[in-house]
Amino acid sequence: PAIYRVHEDPDKAKIAVLNESLAKFGYYIKNLEDLHPGKFQTIIEKTTGLPEGYLIHKLILRAMQRARYANKNLGHFGLASKYYLHFTSPIRRYSDLVVHRMLGRSIERFMKEKEKAKYMSSFEVISTAISRTERIADKLEEDSVKIKLIEYMQDKIGKTYIARLSGMNRNKIFMELENHIEVVYNVNTVRDSFVYDEENYKITDRKNNISYTMGDTLKVIVTGASYDRMEIEVVPFSEEIIDLENIEAEDEGN
């Protein structure tokens, strides 16, 4: 008995949807009944450095399952490993300690089936709990980083950066600045001007006749850094319509 770190095979339905997107760029995951991480890695390597590479890498990542803890060995798809668990406590905390205890227990004496079953039942509950707390910890870490980045960008309002589009929906375009800070362009403030094409990962500004797709780069200007919305806001830079002196920095600290 042990607590394993498992990363299950991708859902075939999700990979079928992924294939529809990849086909637009001339790529395809063959034989969905025999999925192997090498198939995805090959496409990643072929598209690294290409204009569409950023989008393709994002799509592949989103099609993967999330790693979790389990009381059964289900393998680790991402590592192409049949057996995988965490052993480097205190880096991985409780799961490692459980493995250490079981190893010590097995060395002491032979473990009977009844005792194994007892541990397996207990580890099922523990695995669910530590997987949940891991997700909570990840979210807290993400939020704490966002808070510090918002603090950092408070005096950068009005400055321009080169940004790469990393995601979008009907209301927002997500971008990553050249310094790797994630920012948001809230298109819902001018929603009537924008048309979102979810199938082709594209959003079009009809007013200015400009289309954006994931992986595109553009020049943006920082217009706000909001603790309330936990966002750093930008708009596409235009010398014709942006007057730096009239940009009002949001005072979120008071």
Short mmCIF file of C-alpha atoms in Angstrom, two decimals:
data_model
loop_
_atom_site.label_atom_id
_atom_site.label_comp_id
_atom_site.label_asym_id
_atom_site.label_seq_id
_atom_site.Cartn_x
_atom_site.Cartn_y
_atom_site.Cartn_z
CA PRO A 1 0.00 0.00 0.00
CA ALA A 2 1.18 3.52 -0.81
CA ILE A 3 0.05 6.93 -2.02
CA TYR A 4 0.94 7.34 -5.67
CA ARG A 5 1.29 10.45 -7.77
CA VAL A 6 -0.83 9.63 -10.80
CA HIS A 7 -1.33 11.35 -14.12
CA GLU A 8 -3.96 9.44 -16.04
CA ASP A 9 -4.15 9.05 -19.82
CA PRO A 10 -5.90 11.92 -21.61
CA ASP A 11 -9.60 11.55 -22.27
CA LYS A 12 -10.04 10.30 -25.84
CA ALA A 13 -12.96 12.66 -26.43
CA LYS A 14 -10.75 15.63 -25.49
CA ILE A 15 -7.99 14.42 -27.82
CA ALA A 16 -10.53 14.07 -30.64
CA VAL A 17 -11.46 17.73 -30.09
CA LEU A 18 -7.76 18.61 -29.90
CA ASN A 19 -7.21 16.89 -33.25
CA GLU A 20 -9.83 19.13 -34.85
CA SER A 21 -7.80 22.15 -33.76
CA LEU A 22 -4.42 20.64 -34.64
CA ALA A 23 -5.67 19.72 -38.13
CA LYS A 24 -5.98 23.41 -38.95
CA PHE A 25 -2.19 23.62 -38.61
CA GLY A 26 -1.44 20.34 -40.38
CA TYR A 27 -0.93 18.16 -37.30
CA TYR A 28 -2.77 15.15 -35.96
CA ILE A 29 -2.57 12.68 -33.07
CA LYS A 30 -2.86 9.23 -34.65
CA ASN A 31 -4.45 6.14 -33.12
CA LEU A 32 -6.32 7.40 -30.08
CA GLU A 33 -6.46 3.85 -28.74
CA ASP A 34 -2.70 3.89 -28.23
CA LEU A 35 -1.85 7.29 -26.78
CA HIS A 36 1.74 7.94 -25.73
CA PRO A 37 3.33 11.18 -24.48
CA GLY A 38 5.89 10.93 -27.28
CA LYS A 39 3.18 11.71 -29.83
CA PHE A 40 2.46 15.03 -28.14
CA GLN A 41 6.13 15.78 -27.54
CA THR A 42 6.89 15.35 -31.25
CA ILE A 43 4.32 18.00 -32.18
CA ILE A 44 5.60 20.33 -29.45
CA GLU A 45 9.16 20.00 -30.75
CA LYS A 46 8.10 20.55 -34.38
CA THR A 47 6.16 23.71 -33.54
CA THR A 48 8.56 25.30 -31.04
CA GLY A 49 9.58 28.69 -32.40
CA LEU A 50 6.81 28.78 -35.02
CA PRO A 51 4.12 31.50 -34.92
CA GLU A 52 1.43 28.92 -34.17
CA GLY A 53 3.58 27.08 -31.64
CA TYR A 54 2.36 29.04 -28.63
CA LEU A 55 -1.28 28.24 -29.37
CA ILE A 56 -0.61 24.57 -30.12
CA HIS A 57 1.34 24.08 -26.89
CA LYS A 58 -1.50 25.66 -24.90
CA LEU A 59 -4.10 23.44 -26.57
CA ILE A 60 -2.12 20.28 -25.85
CA LEU A 61 -1.64 21.25 -22.21
CA ARG A 62 -5.37 21.90 -21.77
CA ALA A 63 -6.18 18.46 -23.19
CA MET A 64 -4.17 16.72 -20.48
CA GLN A 65 -5.54 15.42 -17.18
CA ARG A 66 -4.46 17.02 -13.93
CA ALA A 67 -1.99 15.05 -11.81
CA ARG A 68 -3.32 13.94 -8.43
CA TYR A 69 -2.69 11.60 -5.52
CA ALA A 70 -4.28 8.12 -5.40
CA ASN A 71 -4.10 4.95 -3.36
CA LYS A 72 -3.77 2.90 -6.56
CA ASN A 73 -0.96 2.95 -9.08
CA LEU A 74 -2.47 4.37 -12.27
CA GLY A 75 0.81 5.38 -13.89
CA HIS A 76 2.06 8.82 -14.89
CA PHE A 77 1.27 9.67 -18.50
CA GLY A 78 3.29 12.87 -18.66
CA LEU A 79 6.45 11.12 -17.46
CA ALA A 80 5.73 7.97 -19.48
CA SER A 81 6.17 6.04 -16.23
CA LYS A 82 4.23 2.95 -15.14
CA TYR A 83 5.12 3.56 -11.49
CA TYR A 84 5.52 6.94 -9.84
CA LEU A 85 5.21 8.40 -6.35
CA HIS A 86 6.73 11.18 -4.28
CA PHE A 87 9.50 10.32 -1.88
CA THR A 88 11.45 13.54 -1.23
CA SER A 89 9.82 14.77 1.98
CA PRO A 90 9.51 17.46 3.18
CA ILE A 91 9.30 18.83 -0.38
CA ARG A 92 6.12 16.84 -1.10
CA ARG A 93 4.93 16.75 2.49
CA TYR A 94 2.38 14.20 3.63
CA SER A 95 2.37 11.80 0.68
CA ASP A 96 6.11 11.30 1.09
CA LEU A 97 5.79 10.63 4.79
CA VAL A 98 3.17 7.96 4.14
CA VAL A 99 5.47 6.24 1.65
CA HIS A 100 8.34 6.38 4.15
CA ARG A 101 6.15 4.81 6.84
CA MET A 102 4.96 2.03 4.56
CA LEU A 103 8.49 1.26 3.46
CA GLY A 104 9.61 1.05 7.07
CA ARG A 105 6.57 -1.03 7.96
CA SER A 106 7.28 -3.48 5.13
CA ILE A 107 10.90 -3.85 6.21
CA GLU A 108 9.86 -4.65 9.79
CA ARG A 109 7.65 -7.62 8.95
CA PHE A 110 5.42 -9.18 6.33
CA MET A 111 2.13 -7.32 5.88
CA LYS A 112 -1.00 -9.45 5.85
CA GLU A 113 -3.81 -8.89 3.35
CA LYS A 114 -6.22 -7.65 6.01
CA GLU A 115 -3.70 -5.03 7.10
CA LYS A 116 -3.07 -4.02 3.48
CA ALA A 117 -6.80 -3.55 2.94
CA LYS A 118 -7.02 -1.32 6.01
CA TYR A 119 -4.22 0.89 4.74
CA MET A 120 -5.70 1.03 1.23
CA SER A 121 -9.02 2.27 2.59
CA SER A 122 -7.30 4.90 4.71
CA PHE A 123 -5.07 6.03 1.85
CA GLU A 124 -8.07 6.54 -0.42
CA VAL A 125 -9.42 9.16 1.98
CA ILE A 126 -5.99 10.71 2.49
CA SER A 127 -5.31 10.89 -1.27
CA THR A 128 -8.56 12.75 -1.89
CA ALA A 129 -7.82 15.16 0.95
CA ILE A 130 -4.25 16.01 -0.03
CA SER A 131 -5.20 16.38 -3.70
CA ARG A 132 -7.82 18.90 -2.64
CA THR A 133 -5.46 20.81 -0.34
CA GLU A 134 -2.86 20.84 -3.11
CA ARG A 135 -5.32 22.60 -5.41
CA ILE A 136 -6.16 25.07 -2.65
CA ALA A 137 -2.47 25.73 -2.01
CA ASP A 138 -1.84 26.22 -5.73
CA LYS A 139 -4.68 28.76 -5.91
CA LEU A 140 -3.38 30.63 -2.86
CA GLU A 141 0.11 30.70 -4.33
CA GLU A 142 -1.28 32.00 -7.62
CA ASP A 143 -3.24 34.73 -5.84
CA SER A 144 -0.27 35.79 -3.70
CA VAL A 145 1.87 36.13 -6.82
CA LYS A 146 -0.88 38.17 -8.51
CA ILE A 147 -1.06 40.52 -5.52
CA LYS A 148 2.67 41.18 -5.64
CA LEU A 149 2.58 41.69 -9.41
CA ILE A 150 -0.30 44.17 -9.06
CA GLU A 151 1.73 45.98 -6.42
CA TYR A 152 4.73 46.00 -8.76
CA MET A 153 2.70 47.40 -11.67
CA GLN A 154 1.08 50.24 -9.68
CA ASP A 155 3.69 52.73 -10.88
CA LYS A 156 3.82 51.25 -14.41
CA ILE A 157 0.40 52.55 -15.45
CA GLY A 158 0.79 54.48 -18.68
CA LYS A 159 3.83 52.50 -19.79
CA THR A 160 3.91 50.43 -22.97
CA TYR A 161 4.97 46.81 -23.40
CA ILE A 162 5.05 44.10 -26.03
CA ALA A 163 2.49 41.42 -25.14
CA ARG A 164 1.70 37.94 -26.47
CA LEU A 165 -1.90 36.69 -26.55
CA SER A 166 -2.26 33.65 -24.30
CA GLY A 167 -6.03 33.16 -24.14
CA MET A 168 -9.42 34.72 -24.80
CA ASN A 169 -13.14 34.50 -24.25
CA ARG A 170 -16.11 36.68 -25.13
CA ASN A 171 -15.24 39.24 -22.47
CA LYS A 172 -11.47 39.27 -22.15
CA ILE A 173 -8.22 38.81 -24.01
CA PHE A 174 -5.43 37.44 -21.84
CA MET A 175 -1.84 38.36 -22.62
CA GLU A 176 1.64 37.88 -21.25
CA LEU A 177 4.03 40.81 -21.21
CA GLU A 178 7.67 40.50 -22.22
CA ASN A 179 8.50 40.38 -18.49
CA HIS A 180 6.13 37.34 -18.17
CA ILE A 181 3.42 39.22 -16.25
CA GLU A 182 -0.14 38.22 -17.20
CA VAL A 183 -2.44 41.09 -18.16
CA VAL A 184 -6.01 41.44 -19.39
CA TYR A 185 -7.71 43.46 -22.11
CA ASN A 186 -11.36 43.78 -21.08
CA VAL A 187 -13.16 43.81 -24.42
CA ASN A 188 -16.54 43.71 -22.64
CA THR A 189 -16.21 47.47 -22.21
CA VAL A 190 -16.51 47.72 -26.01
CA ARG A 191 -18.30 44.40 -26.57
CA ASP A 192 -20.37 45.53 -29.56
CA SER A 193 -17.14 46.13 -31.46
CA PHE A 194 -15.76 42.61 -30.94
CA VAL A 195 -16.75 39.25 -32.45
CA TYR A 196 -15.43 36.10 -30.76
CA ASP A 197 -14.71 33.06 -32.95
CA GLU A 198 -14.27 30.27 -30.42
CA GLU A 199 -13.73 27.56 -33.03
CA ASN A 200 -10.74 29.34 -34.58
CA TYR A 201 -9.41 30.93 -31.36
CA LYS A 202 -9.82 34.37 -32.84
CA ILE A 203 -11.45 37.62 -31.80
CA THR A 204 -12.07 40.45 -34.25
CA ASP A 205 -12.28 44.17 -33.57
CA ARG A 206 -14.78 45.21 -36.22
CA LYS A 207 -14.38 48.89 -35.49
CA ASN A 208 -10.66 48.89 -36.30
CA ASN A 209 -10.75 45.86 -38.63
CA ILE A 210 -8.15 43.95 -36.59
CA SER A 211 -8.20 40.25 -35.70
CA TYR A 212 -6.33 38.71 -32.79
CA THR A 213 -5.47 35.06 -32.28
CA MET A 214 -3.53 33.21 -29.61
CA GLY A 215 0.21 33.64 -29.99
CA ASP A 216 -0.07 37.05 -31.66
CA THR A 217 2.12 39.84 -30.31
CA LEU A 218 1.12 43.48 -30.06
CA LYS A 219 2.05 46.67 -28.30
CA VAL A 220 -0.13 47.49 -25.29
CA ILE A 221 -0.38 50.22 -22.71
CA VAL A 222 -1.08 49.52 -19.03
CA THR A 223 -4.27 51.25 -17.90
CA GLY A 224 -4.91 49.80 -14.45
CA ALA A 225 -3.78 47.45 -11.71
CA SER A 226 -6.77 46.38 -9.63
CA TYR A 227 -6.65 44.50 -6.33
CA ASP A 228 -10.45 44.20 -6.38
CA ARG A 229 -10.52 42.39 -9.74
CA MET A 230 -7.07 40.84 -9.25
CA GLU A 231 -6.13 42.04 -12.72
CA ILE A 232 -3.57 44.16 -14.51
CA GLU A 233 -5.44 45.84 -17.34
CA VAL A 234 -4.14 46.92 -20.73
CA VAL A 235 -5.44 48.17 -24.06
CA PRO A 236 -3.81 47.97 -27.49
CA PHE A 237 -1.48 50.93 -27.91
CA SER A 238 -2.46 53.61 -30.40
CA GLU A 239 -0.76 56.98 -30.50
CA GLU A 240 -3.88 58.39 -32.14
CA ILE A 241 -6.34 57.51 -29.39
CA ILE A 242 -4.20 57.18 -26.25
CA ASP A 243 -3.29 60.27 -24.30
CA LEU A 244 -0.91 59.16 -21.56
CA GLU A 245 -1.64 62.21 -19.44
CA ASN A 246 -5.34 61.33 -19.28
CA ILE A 247 -4.92 57.76 -18.08
CA GLU A 248 -6.16 57.56 -14.51
CA ALA A 249 -4.33 55.13 -12.29
CA GLU A 250 -6.74 53.21 -10.07
CA ASP A 251 -6.13 53.92 -6.43
CA GLU A 252 -6.73 50.45 -4.95
CA GLY A 253 -4.61 50.93 -1.85
CA ASN A 254 -7.03 53.17 0.00
#
